[in-house]
Amino acid sequence: MNHKSEILSSPIAYLKGVGPQRAELLQKELGVFTFNDLLNHFPFRHVDKTKITPIADVSPAEEYIQFVGILEPFQIIGERRGRRLIAQLRDKTGTVELVWFSAINMIQKMLQPGQAYIVYGKLSWFLSKPQIVHPEMETWAPEKLEGKTNLEPVYASTEKLKAKNLGGRQIGKLTKILLPHIRQQDIPENFPQKMLGDLKLMSRFEAYQQIHFPQTQQHYEAALRRLKFEEIFLAQMRMNLLRSQRHRFSKGVLFDVVGDYFNTFYNQYLPFELTGAQKRVLKEIRNDTARGRQMNRLLQGDVGSGKTIVALLCMLLAADNGYQSVLMAPTEILARQHFQGISQLLKEMDIGVALLTGSVKGKERKLILHGVSEGSIRLLIGTHAVIEDAVKFENLGLVIVDEQHRFGVAQRARLWEKNETPPHVLVMTATPIPRTLAMTAYGDLDYSVIDELPPGRQPIQTVHRFDNDRSNVMDFIKSEIALGRQVYVIFPLIEESDKLDYENLMRGYDEIKTYFPEPQYWISMVHGKQPAAQKELNMQRFVEHDTQIMVSTTVIEVGVNVPNASVMVIESAEKFGLSQLHQLRGRVGRGAEKSYCILLTGKKLGNVARERMKIMTSTNNGFVIAEKDLELRGPGDIEGTRQSGVLNFKLANIVNDRAMVDVAKKVTEEILTDDPELTKPENEALKTFLQSQKGKTVWSKIS
Ligand code: ADP
Ligand code: MG
């Protein structure tokens, strides 16, 4: 809302019918402080007050319903909690039961049998007879409907407000008082005229009127469409402006040379041909870095899509331009694996690579810190230890963050201090972020996707089995091990401190041991309570095929690469979210052999859990899964977006309004291509509006 409008910034207590007491409640319960807040407290549905249904015509399809009839004598039955008042309302066509469970004495006094009432409420069915529990009742006279608006708004309210006569429909009395005070100039249009016309959008002023008190259902829908679109469009506009400002004004280190390191590696040591998607992403990265703008890029690629090699090529590019780079992994295990993999790939090349984690101590650590500060180490791989204050770089040019799209503001600030010009940042994640979410929540970042798996991968076959099928599952594992393969068995340990989960893990381990006794079989176990060295040893034994089975919690969730592993068993799979299941599954299917994922659950499953199992067994595509996850959980729950204020839409929902998100994206791009700084007269209102909203922009967590 335009902050210049005086009327809209008036305290809500000044509205006729509110007063200080109700004002306080409105503030506390609904966050309504001003006229503007009330105006933006949108109704969640409307009641057609002119529609009276003959009682005989009710159908279970109807939710809220209104009858007119004569009240018959009523009775009070039951004791204490079961005490209720039951009345019948009769019209020419039939009767309907009205029931009260509370405030019985008051209702009893109020009701007058023989009198005609208009009765409104939520229809329910009891023993296949229609009834309304706690209906709203008014004595009936035909003129009651005269002059009524068709559609009366119903608002979100609370018990406390209801007690002060501010229930869902009573709030409508306030909006009704408010609206005539508001003039066109209080709600000026903020969209360019052309856009209104092209998209057939209702004007802003009218939309605010019609969303509360629509003339017709169509008017309501048009108002809703306009206001939803406004939310989505403005969010994208803000994000895009931030991004384009960064593109134009940020200074980054220049990687304009493709030199010996890159070329030698690419031509002589790259073990495979890059996929088309990998090549495209490299180009996109070059596009930023070769032009000296600071890169802030999110790289998404499904598990196994080959992000590591892209990271390595970027690091070599940095080296060619005289800069150091860092690859940061979330766990020690992963960091070590990256280090080993990359050292192996670079073994014929003369370039300094080092591993720095929390467990690198003493002399070794000193040596590494020295190498980093004088520049003999060009590629530093590690955990968060690599950005600690003690680590001083000669000239850090690139930071790659693996498997963490929640890279916090504090960490970002640390990076900035590592070099005079801020280094480029590439955040890689295998947790696919649904497209619509990426566009709205991460729109200020550049964004690349590896949407293609390396050739020759066989799809993982996923099945869902119940606990009582366990012995068959164990037999299957045996047969795979007999073929020389390895197996993961994952237990949920959501909180590492959760005692119960921990006991389950131990019990599971013992049980598996009885199926797979030593010395024929060897089992590794990894969980968060182990000291790092023990974890490491167990992991290493599995990597080197000293053990055939890895029993673990989700600490191995991300990144770990053991191509010989062909079976992933997930215990209590119902306890995991979709994205996590997909991540875990991604630990197999990394080699040439056919791989399997077995989801074990109890017999009793909730609807959502059942749906998750169905999705997991029907697709291997992480992006499809991410979209489904978003549908099942709603945007508020997706990892990393909780605090991202851009998704606190009041009306729009990026799942249901996907189509709008797409249109908004297109329009945003058109406008900004034509007028990147919104200086043209037709965009002036938009610019003014966005500026008045400053401070409402929430920066993404990545940078
Ligand atoms: P993620 O994207 O999950 O991090 P990785 O980078 O670990 O995936 O790659 C998974 C596996 O695929 C690795 O063994 C890697 O060597 C291999 N790989 C990556 N790119 C290609 C490619 N273009 N062709 C063949 N194999 C590839
Ligand atoms: Mg990886």
XYZ file of C-alpha atoms and ligand atoms in Angstrom:
731
model
C 0.000 0.000 0.000
C 1.194 3.471 -0.705
C 2.626 4.823 2.520
C 1.514 8.332 1.597
C -2.115 7.521 2.138
C -3.024 9.027 5.464
C -6.314 7.312 5.807
C -4.739 3.907 5.354
C -2.164 4.431 8.055
C -4.815 5.433 10.614
C -4.817 3.272 13.721
C -7.563 0.687 13.646
C -8.999 2.035 16.911
C -10.204 5.081 14.948
C -12.546 3.039 12.820
C -16.173 3.424 13.828
C -17.242 0.336 15.748
C -13.763 -0.628 16.889
C -12.580 1.361 19.880
C -9.577 0.684 22.085
C -10.554 -2.733 23.458
C -11.388 -4.356 20.179
C -8.421 -2.603 18.595
C -6.100 -4.286 21.027
C -7.609 -7.661 20.262
C -7.425 -7.101 16.522
C -3.744 -6.263 16.901
C -2.958 -9.220 19.083
C -5.039 -11.803 17.330
C -4.756 -10.808 13.693
C -1.895 -8.341 13.502
C -4.325 -5.674 12.331
C -2.938 -2.328 13.506
C -4.087 0.078 10.819
C -6.870 0.593 8.303
C -4.481 -0.770 5.731
C -4.003 -3.970 7.690
C -7.731 -4.496 7.834
C -8.020 -3.831 4.130
C -5.412 -6.510 3.576
C -7.127 -8.987 5.837
C -8.839 -10.736 2.970
C -11.943 -12.856 3.337
C -11.388 -16.557 2.808
C -14.843 -17.094 1.411
C -18.195 -15.453 0.801
C -21.679 -16.338 1.789
C -24.507 -15.860 -0.636
C -27.032 -14.261 1.679
C -29.812 -14.226 -0.851
C -29.742 -17.909 -1.445
C -32.304 -19.859 0.551
C -32.382 -23.580 0.028
C -35.580 -25.595 0.450
C -34.811 -28.097 3.191
C -35.685 -31.108 1.041
C -33.110 -30.003 -1.550
C -30.020 -30.295 0.641
C -27.276 -32.437 -0.721
C -24.040 -33.532 0.922
C -22.193 -31.521 -1.707
C -23.211 -28.310 0.021
C -21.052 -26.979 2.779
C -22.598 -23.798 4.119
C -26.274 -23.445 3.735
C -29.167 -21.153 4.551
C -32.754 -22.130 5.300
C -35.926 -20.259 6.203
C -38.527 -22.047 8.315
C -40.637 -22.224 11.442
C -38.961 -23.327 14.644
C -40.659 -26.286 16.311
C -40.622 -26.897 20.071
C -37.166 -27.988 21.178
C -35.754 -30.295 23.826
C -32.686 -30.500 25.959
C -31.252 -33.961 26.324
C -28.207 -35.616 27.868
C -26.144 -34.869 30.930
C -23.098 -32.719 31.521
C -20.823 -32.927 28.535
C -23.418 -34.775 26.520
C -26.003 -32.099 27.238
C -27.378 -30.554 24.108
C -30.275 -28.570 22.809
C -31.998 -30.016 19.786
C -34.539 -28.181 17.700
C -36.216 -28.780 14.364
C -36.741 -26.195 11.720
C -39.585 -26.887 9.304
C -40.327 -25.406 5.917
C -42.828 -26.520 3.292
C -40.508 -29.233 2.076
C -39.140 -30.856 5.218
C -37.279 -30.464 8.489
C -33.685 -30.011 9.499
C -32.167 -30.521 12.922
C -30.421 -27.687 14.759
C -28.056 -28.580 17.585
C -26.305 -26.625 20.323
C -23.713 -28.051 22.681
C -22.769 -24.907 24.533
C -24.407 -21.722 25.744
C -27.559 -23.825 26.010
C -29.230 -21.742 28.670
C -28.805 -18.585 26.680
C -30.021 -20.145 23.462
C -32.993 -21.638 25.266
C -34.126 -18.191 26.360
C -33.609 -16.700 22.967
C -35.416 -19.227 20.791
C -39.118 -18.857 20.261
C -40.918 -21.924 18.915
C -43.512 -21.012 16.288
C -41.446 -18.096 15.073
C -39.976 -17.915 11.540
C -36.168 -17.849 11.389
C -33.507 -17.498 8.792
C -30.850 -20.015 9.713
C -27.342 -20.203 8.409
C -24.501 -22.593 9.124
C -22.293 -25.448 8.172
C -24.187 -28.481 7.073
C -23.339 -31.791 8.678
C -24.894 -35.215 8.524
C -25.868 -37.292 11.498
C -27.286 -40.766 10.920
C -27.804 -39.653 7.314
C -30.016 -36.758 8.430
C -28.944 -33.180 7.763
C -28.204 -30.960 10.728
C -26.538 -27.679 11.557
C -24.497 -27.412 14.707
C -24.490 -23.967 16.317
C -26.282 -22.219 13.467
C -26.532 -18.471 13.153
C -30.193 -17.516 13.656
C -32.152 -14.373 12.972
C -35.888 -13.907 13.075
C -37.140 -13.879 9.538
C -38.971 -11.233 7.602
C -38.891 -11.133 3.791
C -37.479 -7.618 3.774
C -34.405 -9.026 5.518
C -32.838 -9.760 2.181
C -33.537 -6.400 0.622
C -30.561 -4.215 0.083
C -28.210 -6.993 1.097
C -25.163 -7.483 -0.994
C -25.156 -10.752 -2.705
C -21.949 -12.066 -1.338
C -21.037 -11.380 2.230
C -17.397 -11.861 3.225
C -16.242 -14.272 5.898
C -12.848 -13.670 7.479
C -10.363 -15.607 9.513
C -11.041 -14.953 13.162
C -10.196 -16.436 16.544
C -12.081 -17.597 19.627
C -11.068 -14.479 21.522
C -12.357 -12.236 18.769
C -15.592 -14.180 18.520
C -16.166 -13.562 22.217
C -16.025 -9.832 21.443
C -18.480 -10.119 18.582
C -15.765 -10.174 15.972
C -16.407 -13.550 14.419
C -15.727 -14.428 10.807
C -18.751 -12.596 9.460
C -18.769 -9.776 11.990
C -15.384 -8.579 10.835
C -17.178 -7.918 7.574
C -19.182 -5.219 9.317
C -15.888 -3.420 9.926
C -14.638 -3.740 6.368
C -17.999 -2.479 5.229
C -17.540 0.651 7.322
C -13.955 1.016 6.145
C -14.342 0.746 2.388
C -16.343 3.925 1.693
C -13.580 5.949 3.376
C -11.041 4.773 0.897
C -10.683 6.671 -2.320
C -9.012 5.886 -5.573
C -5.868 7.858 -4.713
C -5.376 5.811 -1.560
C -4.898 2.718 -3.657
C -3.186 3.983 -6.798
C -2.491 1.629 -9.646
C 1.039 0.247 -9.600
C 1.017 -1.806 -12.788
C 1.806 -0.285 -16.177
C -1.406 0.321 -18.138
C -0.303 -1.911 -20.962
C 0.166 -4.807 -18.621
C -3.309 -4.356 -17.171
C -4.715 -4.476 -20.661
C -2.616 -7.352 -21.941
C -3.333 -9.563 -18.974
C -6.916 -8.345 -18.543
C -6.329 -7.459 -14.929
C -8.725 -5.541 -12.749
C -7.425 -2.220 -11.450
C -5.881 -2.225 -8.020
C -8.513 -0.008 -6.470
C -11.374 -2.041 -7.799
C -9.718 -5.287 -6.809
C -9.541 -4.171 -3.194
C -13.242 -3.342 -3.257
C -14.313 -6.472 -5.008
C -12.292 -8.906 -2.990
C -14.216 -7.882 0.106
C -17.641 -7.139 -1.327
C -17.890 -8.603 -4.793
C -20.765 -7.718 -7.035
C -20.774 -11.223 -8.433
C -18.702 -14.366 -8.164
C -16.923 -13.372 -11.386
C -15.963 -10.030 -9.895
C -14.543 -11.829 -6.914
C -12.481 -14.134 -9.063
C -11.141 -11.259 -11.104
C -10.170 -9.394 -7.952
C -8.487 -12.443 -6.546
C -6.588 -13.009 -9.756
C -5.361 -9.434 -9.820
C -4.168 -9.459 -6.220
C -2.536 -12.868 -6.450
C -0.765 -11.824 -9.583
C 0.407 -8.688 -7.842
C 2.028 -10.700 -5.068
C 3.833 -13.024 -7.424
C 4.819 -10.349 -9.889
C 6.181 -7.941 -7.291
C 8.201 -10.688 -5.607
C 9.796 -11.573 -8.921
C 10.341 -7.973 -9.829
C 12.221 -7.350 -6.606
C 14.367 -10.420 -7.030
C 15.149 -9.606 -10.621
C 16.055 -6.044 -9.774
C 18.431 -7.244 -7.085
C 20.041 -9.626 -9.508
C 20.379 -7.142 -12.311
C 21.804 -4.553 -9.933
C 24.378 -7.080 -8.843
C 25.187 -7.830 -12.450
C 25.699 -4.216 -13.278
C 27.414 -2.924 -10.194
C 29.221 -5.765 -8.479
C 32.868 -6.216 -9.179
C 34.243 -9.704 -9.195
C 37.592 -11.208 -9.924
C 38.234 -11.655 -13.598
C 38.694 -15.165 -14.995
C 39.225 -14.293 -18.616
C 41.932 -16.814 -19.414
C 41.395 -20.435 -20.245
C 44.920 -21.686 -19.706
C 47.188 -24.650 -19.178
C 45.598 -26.159 -16.119
C 42.169 -26.256 -17.630
C 43.255 -27.310 -21.094
C 45.708 -29.961 -19.992
C 43.163 -31.526 -17.727
C 40.355 -31.262 -20.214
C 42.336 -32.727 -23.073
C 44.396 -35.344 -21.271
C 42.876 -36.411 -17.988
C 39.153 -35.904 -18.121
C 37.978 -39.523 -17.761
C 34.819 -39.108 -19.829
C 33.070 -36.831 -22.260
C 31.067 -34.133 -20.466
C 27.338 -34.305 -20.888
C 25.612 -31.550 -22.809
C 24.206 -30.174 -19.588
C 27.624 -30.067 -17.936
C 29.024 -28.161 -20.907
C 26.153 -25.711 -20.871
C 26.594 -25.023 -17.172
C 30.294 -24.410 -17.646
C 29.454 -21.858 -20.309
C 26.988 -20.166 -17.992
C 29.638 -19.935 -15.307
C 32.182 -18.597 -17.777
C 29.673 -16.030 -18.813
C 29.804 -14.394 -15.369
C 33.382 -14.914 -14.425
C 35.002 -13.997 -17.718
C 33.282 -10.625 -17.610
C 34.464 -9.692 -14.162
C 31.095 -9.615 -12.530
C 30.826 -11.314 -9.202
C 29.118 -14.655 -9.602
C 26.446 -15.799 -7.193
C 25.206 -18.993 -8.693
C 23.077 -21.843 -7.563
C 23.879 -25.053 -9.410
C 21.281 -27.723 -9.201
C 21.778 -31.206 -10.444
C 20.117 -34.380 -9.434
C 22.112 -36.935 -7.474
C 24.751 -38.444 -9.713
C 24.422 -35.833 -12.431
C 28.121 -34.999 -12.159
C 28.453 -31.724 -10.338
C 31.894 -32.496 -8.928
C 33.644 -32.471 -12.267
C 32.068 -29.123 -13.083
C 33.373 -27.828 -9.770
C 36.831 -29.116 -10.525
C 36.918 -27.520 -13.969
C 35.925 -24.200 -12.430
C 38.694 -24.502 -9.888
C 41.200 -25.119 -12.650
C 39.883 -22.069 -14.421
C 40.518 -20.040 -11.298
C 44.040 -21.436 -11.135
C 44.637 -20.450 -14.765
C 43.816 -16.896 -13.799
C 46.152 -16.911 -10.843
C 43.516 -17.448 -8.155
C 43.039 -19.969 -5.405
C 39.796 -21.792 -4.889
C 37.997 -23.609 -2.161
C 35.622 -26.551 -2.226
C 33.588 -26.831 0.915
C 31.596 -29.923 1.916
C 29.149 -30.333 4.778
C 30.828 -33.355 6.369
C 34.275 -34.638 6.968
C 33.533 -37.837 5.069
C 32.445 -35.964 2.001
C 35.344 -33.555 2.123
C 37.768 -36.430 2.299
C 36.076 -38.166 -0.577
C 36.254 -35.049 -2.708
C 39.888 -34.677 -1.831
C 40.734 -38.238 -2.745
C 38.745 -38.123 -5.964
C 40.197 -34.839 -7.092
C 43.766 -35.703 -6.089
C 43.434 -38.870 -8.125
C 42.195 -36.978 -11.172
C 44.971 -34.409 -10.863
C 47.765 -36.814 -9.978
C 49.670 -36.255 -13.199
C 49.398 -32.499 -12.932
C 51.557 -30.116 -11.022
C 49.108 -28.243 -8.858
C 48.876 -27.889 -5.087
C 45.806 -29.542 -3.577
C 45.165 -29.901 0.150
C 42.532 -31.134 2.558
C 41.619 -29.116 5.613
C 39.025 -30.299 8.105
C 38.490 -29.965 11.819
C 40.469 -33.109 12.463
C 43.554 -31.903 10.635
C 45.671 -30.685 13.527
C 49.127 -29.721 14.695
C 52.004 -29.714 12.284
C 49.971 -30.814 9.296
C 47.524 -28.001 9.832
C 50.307 -25.460 10.179
C 51.823 -26.620 6.950
C 48.527 -26.296 5.114
C 47.787 -22.854 6.519
C 51.214 -21.788 5.407
C 50.736 -23.204 1.918
C 47.409 -21.446 1.588
C 48.751 -18.086 2.682
C 51.801 -18.135 0.453
C 49.860 -19.576 -2.487
C 51.513 -22.939 -3.098
C 48.149 -24.557 -2.411
C 45.815 -23.604 -5.242
C 42.878 -25.879 -4.452
C 41.769 -26.199 -0.866
C 39.170 -28.824 -0.085
C 37.512 -29.201 3.271
C 34.687 -28.610 5.666
C 33.700 -25.267 7.141
C 37.182 -25.274 8.639
C 38.384 -23.752 5.372
C 36.705 -20.436 6.035
C 37.748 -20.048 9.628
C 39.512 -16.840 10.515
C 42.878 -18.547 10.855
C 42.817 -19.492 7.178
C 44.404 -16.670 5.195
C 44.564 -16.931 1.453
C 47.040 -15.429 -0.889
C 44.274 -14.617 -3.360
C 41.001 -16.464 -3.104
C 38.954 -16.206 -6.286
C 36.330 -18.907 -6.084
C 34.344 -20.644 -3.383
C 32.305 -23.725 -4.164
C 29.863 -24.932 -1.566
C 28.734 -28.500 -2.076
C 25.380 -29.880 -0.983
C 24.259 -26.992 1.138
C 21.806 -24.585 -0.202
C 21.441 -23.132 3.236
C 24.627 -21.222 3.150
C 24.114 -18.564 5.741
C 24.613 -14.861 5.747
C 27.291 -15.136 8.442
C 29.339 -17.507 6.317
C 28.920 -15.231 3.366
C 30.241 -12.309 5.361
C 33.292 -14.370 6.226
C 33.962 -15.076 2.597
C 33.902 -11.427 1.724
C 36.776 -10.844 4.090
C 38.921 -13.456 2.446
C 39.790 -11.317 -0.506
C 39.743 -7.673 -1.437
C 37.353 -8.319 -4.280
C 34.724 -10.822 -3.164
C 35.323 -14.294 -4.605
C 32.852 -15.946 -6.935
C 30.422 -18.224 -5.187
C 28.964 -21.400 -6.618
C 26.532 -23.303 -4.434
C 25.842 -26.836 -5.602
C 22.857 -28.791 -4.477
C 21.300 -32.114 -5.278
C 18.163 -31.213 -3.388
C 16.151 -30.053 -6.313
C 14.334 -26.853 -5.694
C 11.062 -26.822 -7.561
C 11.122 -24.502 -10.501
C 8.393 -22.222 -9.240
C 10.107 -21.921 -5.902
C 13.452 -21.218 -7.466
C 11.938 -18.439 -9.535
C 10.336 -16.730 -6.615
C 12.528 -17.502 -3.633
C 15.939 -17.569 -5.242
C 15.271 -15.207 -8.096
C 18.095 -12.900 -7.101
C 20.640 -15.624 -7.752
C 21.865 -16.908 -11.029
C 20.730 -20.354 -11.541
C 22.021 -23.325 -13.500
C 20.683 -26.809 -13.821
C 22.316 -30.069 -14.845
C 19.233 -31.804 -16.102
C 20.834 -34.791 -17.707
C 22.503 -37.845 -16.224
C 25.759 -39.227 -17.651
C 25.061 -41.860 -20.297
C 24.633 -45.521 -19.475
C 22.992 -45.144 -16.101
C 20.370 -47.701 -15.354
C 17.346 -46.438 -13.525
C 17.156 -47.537 -9.907
C 14.336 -49.921 -9.247
C 12.441 -48.847 -6.142
C 10.016 -51.022 -4.212
C 8.000 -50.617 -1.062
C 7.888 -53.554 1.378
C 6.285 -54.009 4.758
C 8.285 -54.961 7.827
C 6.949 -58.484 7.865
C 8.614 -59.069 4.505
C 12.005 -58.480 6.037
C 13.380 -61.986 5.621
C 12.752 -61.846 1.870
C 14.538 -58.538 1.771
C 17.489 -60.045 3.629
C 17.579 -62.959 1.183
C 17.671 -60.510 -1.672
C 20.548 -58.647 -0.061
C 22.382 -61.941 0.285
C 21.994 -62.656 -3.387
C 23.331 -59.226 -4.345
C 26.315 -59.614 -2.024
C 26.946 -62.997 -3.608
C 27.243 -61.137 -6.918
C 29.947 -58.990 -5.361
C 27.847 -55.931 -4.648
C 27.533 -53.830 -1.521
C 24.509 -52.717 0.429
C 23.405 -49.760 2.512
C 20.882 -50.100 5.306
C 19.717 -46.730 6.592
C 17.965 -46.059 9.862
C 16.222 -42.830 10.690
C 18.025 -40.795 13.225
C 16.435 -37.495 12.758
C 17.902 -36.000 15.885
C 21.312 -37.371 16.667
C 20.404 -36.988 20.315
C 17.208 -38.990 20.085
C 17.678 -41.973 22.370
C 14.894 -44.020 20.901
C 16.157 -43.689 17.361
C 19.594 -44.593 18.565
C 18.359 -47.749 20.236
C 16.518 -48.683 17.060
C 19.699 -48.343 15.122
C 21.566 -50.608 17.548
C 18.816 -53.179 17.490
C 18.754 -53.047 13.719
C 22.483 -53.530 13.580
C 22.279 -56.601 15.826
C 19.491 -58.033 13.753
C 21.383 -57.597 10.520
C 24.380 -59.211 12.143
C 22.365 -62.325 12.828
C 21.431 -62.526 9.149
C 24.962 -61.751 8.065
C 27.423 -63.347 10.483
C 31.163 -62.862 10.435
C 33.490 -63.959 8.984
C 31.450 -64.539 5.842
C 30.137 -61.003 6.032
C 31.515 -57.788 7.420
C 29.455 -54.818 8.382
C 30.364 -51.146 8.762
C 28.360 -48.911 10.979
C 28.398 -45.119 10.879
C 26.407 -42.727 13.016
C 26.689 -39.258 14.395
C 27.695 -40.252 17.899
C 30.923 -41.858 16.803
C 34.180 -39.974 17.016
C 35.225 -38.678 13.610
C 38.101 -41.119 13.320
C 35.886 -44.127 13.876
C 33.319 -42.870 11.420
C 36.039 -42.330 8.930
C 37.498 -45.811 9.438
C 34.121 -47.493 8.991
C 33.380 -45.470 5.912
C 36.774 -46.194 4.475
C 36.366 -49.925 5.004
C 33.134 -49.801 3.038
C 34.674 -47.702 0.283
C 37.498 -50.219 -0.015
C 35.075 -53.125 -0.039
C 36.403 -54.612 3.203
C 32.806 -54.614 4.361
C 29.765 -55.525 2.298
C 27.112 -53.824 4.350
C 26.948 -50.286 5.604
C 24.498 -49.743 8.429
C 24.120 -46.070 8.933
C 22.035 -43.094 9.840
C 21.550 -40.257 7.433
C 25.085 -38.998 8.004
C 25.880 -40.626 4.684
C 22.971 -38.852 3.087
C 24.810 -36.523 0.826
C 27.482 -36.968 -1.697
C 29.092 -40.268 -0.724
C 30.158 -42.184 -3.774
C 30.599 -45.973 -3.712
C 29.747 -47.107 -7.239
C 29.822 -50.796 -6.301
C 26.901 -50.405 -3.903
C 23.744 -51.655 -5.574
C 21.135 -51.891 -2.835
C 19.765 -49.178 -0.588
C 17.454 -50.382 2.159
C 15.687 -47.625 4.067
C 14.216 -48.675 7.389
C 11.130 -46.860 8.717
C 10.971 -45.073 5.410
C 7.765 -43.354 6.477
C 9.815 -41.185 8.804
C 11.696 -39.522 5.974
C 10.614 -36.702 3.735
C 10.521 -37.166 -0.021
C 13.635 -35.178 -0.768
C 15.578 -37.061 1.831
C 14.439 -40.417 0.494
C 15.507 -39.343 -2.944
C 18.890 -38.233 -1.641
C 19.428 -41.534 0.088
C 18.413 -43.482 -2.971
C 20.978 -41.524 -4.930
C 23.748 -43.351 -3.074
C 23.141 -46.354 -5.337
C 22.844 -46.537 -9.092
C 26.224 -44.871 -9.449
C 27.925 -47.728 -11.218
C 27.187 -49.905 -14.210
C 25.156 -52.491 -12.283
C 21.438 -52.457 -11.855
C 20.539 -50.989 -8.486
C 17.660 -51.274 -6.092
C 16.069 -49.191 -3.393
C 13.865 -50.935 -0.855
C 11.613 -48.819 1.323
C 10.607 -50.650 4.483
C 7.650 -49.467 6.526
C 5.156 -50.736 9.058
C 1.754 -51.894 7.846
C -0.073 -48.867 9.188
C 0.671 -45.831 7.087
C -0.838 -42.379 7.042
C -2.073 -40.946 3.763
C 0.895 -38.698 3.223
C 3.373 -41.488 3.925
C 1.510 -43.775 1.540
C 1.595 -41.087 -1.124
C 5.322 -40.626 -0.603
C 5.975 -44.329 -1.097
C 3.901 -44.226 -4.247
C 5.847 -41.299 -5.646
C 9.194 -42.855 -4.777
C 8.351 -46.117 -6.473
C 7.028 -44.393 -9.567
C 9.789 -41.925 -10.480
C 13.536 -41.421 -10.287
C 13.372 -37.794 -11.334
C 14.431 -35.477 -8.531
C 12.645 -32.502 -9.999
C 9.358 -34.332 -10.240
C 9.860 -35.443 -6.645
C 10.621 -31.924 -5.521
C 7.412 -30.659 -7.110
C 5.422 -33.392 -5.408
C 7.130 -32.651 -2.147
C 6.101 -29.048 -2.479
C 2.544 -30.131 -3.178
C 2.424 -32.462 -0.200
C 4.060 -30.165 2.270
C 3.298 -26.700 1.009
C 5.908 -24.052 0.321
C 6.396 -23.053 3.940
C 8.056 -26.306 4.738
C 10.580 -26.666 2.011
C 14.047 -26.588 3.362
C 15.692 -23.220 3.424
C 12.611 -21.269 2.486
C 11.023 -20.991 5.876
C 12.549 -17.643 6.633
C 12.518 -16.460 3.111
C 9.823 -13.835 3.406
C 9.118 -13.751 -0.297
C 6.971 -16.787 0.134
C 4.704 -15.327 2.733
C 2.101 -14.672 0.153
C -1.325 -13.924 1.509
C -3.292 -15.074 -1.479
C -1.053 -16.753 -3.987
C 0.238 -20.235 -3.633
C 3.130 -21.162 -5.827
C 1.907 -24.719 -6.141
C -1.636 -24.010 -7.222
C -0.788 -20.821 -9.053
C 2.136 -22.191 -11.015
C 0.734 -20.867 -14.251
C 0.701 -17.362 -12.819
C 4.294 -17.718 -11.691
C 5.244 -18.447 -15.291
C 3.332 -15.504 -16.682
C 4.797 -13.196 -14.052
C 8.276 -14.362 -14.940
C 7.730 -13.620 -18.588
C 6.257 -10.188 -17.946
C 8.973 -9.293 -15.457
C 11.657 -10.152 -17.954
C 9.949 -8.224 -20.729
C 9.656 -5.109 -18.635
C 13.211 -5.256 -17.346
C 14.696 -5.989 -20.753
C 12.968 -2.956 -22.125
C 13.615 -0.729 -19.128
C 16.198 -2.200 -16.743
C 16.028 0.628 -14.247
C 12.345 1.363 -14.597
C 12.969 4.924 -15.689
C 10.372 5.070 -18.452
C 7.229 7.037 -17.590
C 4.953 4.015 -18.006
C 6.911 2.190 -15.293
C 7.072 5.078 -12.902
C 4.200 3.946 -10.722
C 5.737 0.517 -10.417
C 9.081 1.938 -9.432
C 7.569 4.283 -6.865
C 5.658 1.418 -5.409
C 8.656 -0.880 -5.171
C 10.658 1.857 -3.519
C 7.937 2.454 -0.976
C 8.166 -1.243 -0.164
C 11.872 -1.238 0.497
C 12.826 -3.065 3.606
C 10.266 -5.698 2.821
C 12.725 -7.421 0.573
C 14.277 -10.452 2.113
C 17.550 -11.481 0.605
C 18.024 -15.094 -0.190
C 20.191 -17.087 2.108
C 22.737 -17.840 -0.536
C 25.285 -15.456 -1.796
P 26.781 -35.409 -7.995
O 26.203 -34.462 -8.978
O 25.724 -36.199 -7.289
O 27.755 -34.758 -7.060
P 29.112 -36.745 -8.910
O 29.830 -35.521 -9.315
O 29.531 -37.421 -7.661
O 27.571 -36.472 -8.861
O 29.177 -37.752 -10.145
C 28.598 -39.027 -10.058
C 29.390 -40.016 -10.857
O 29.238 -39.776 -12.241
C 30.865 -39.963 -10.576
O 31.352 -41.272 -10.474
C 31.426 -39.235 -11.776
O 32.746 -39.611 -12.049
C 30.502 -39.687 -12.882
N 30.374 -38.741 -13.995
C 30.239 -37.406 -13.896
N 30.101 -36.833 -15.101
C 30.146 -37.841 -16.004
C 30.061 -37.891 -17.426
N 29.893 -36.805 -18.164
N 30.139 -39.111 -18.003
C 30.289 -40.216 -17.253
N 30.390 -40.237 -15.938
C 30.316 -39.058 -15.290
Mg 28.164 -34.464 -5.148
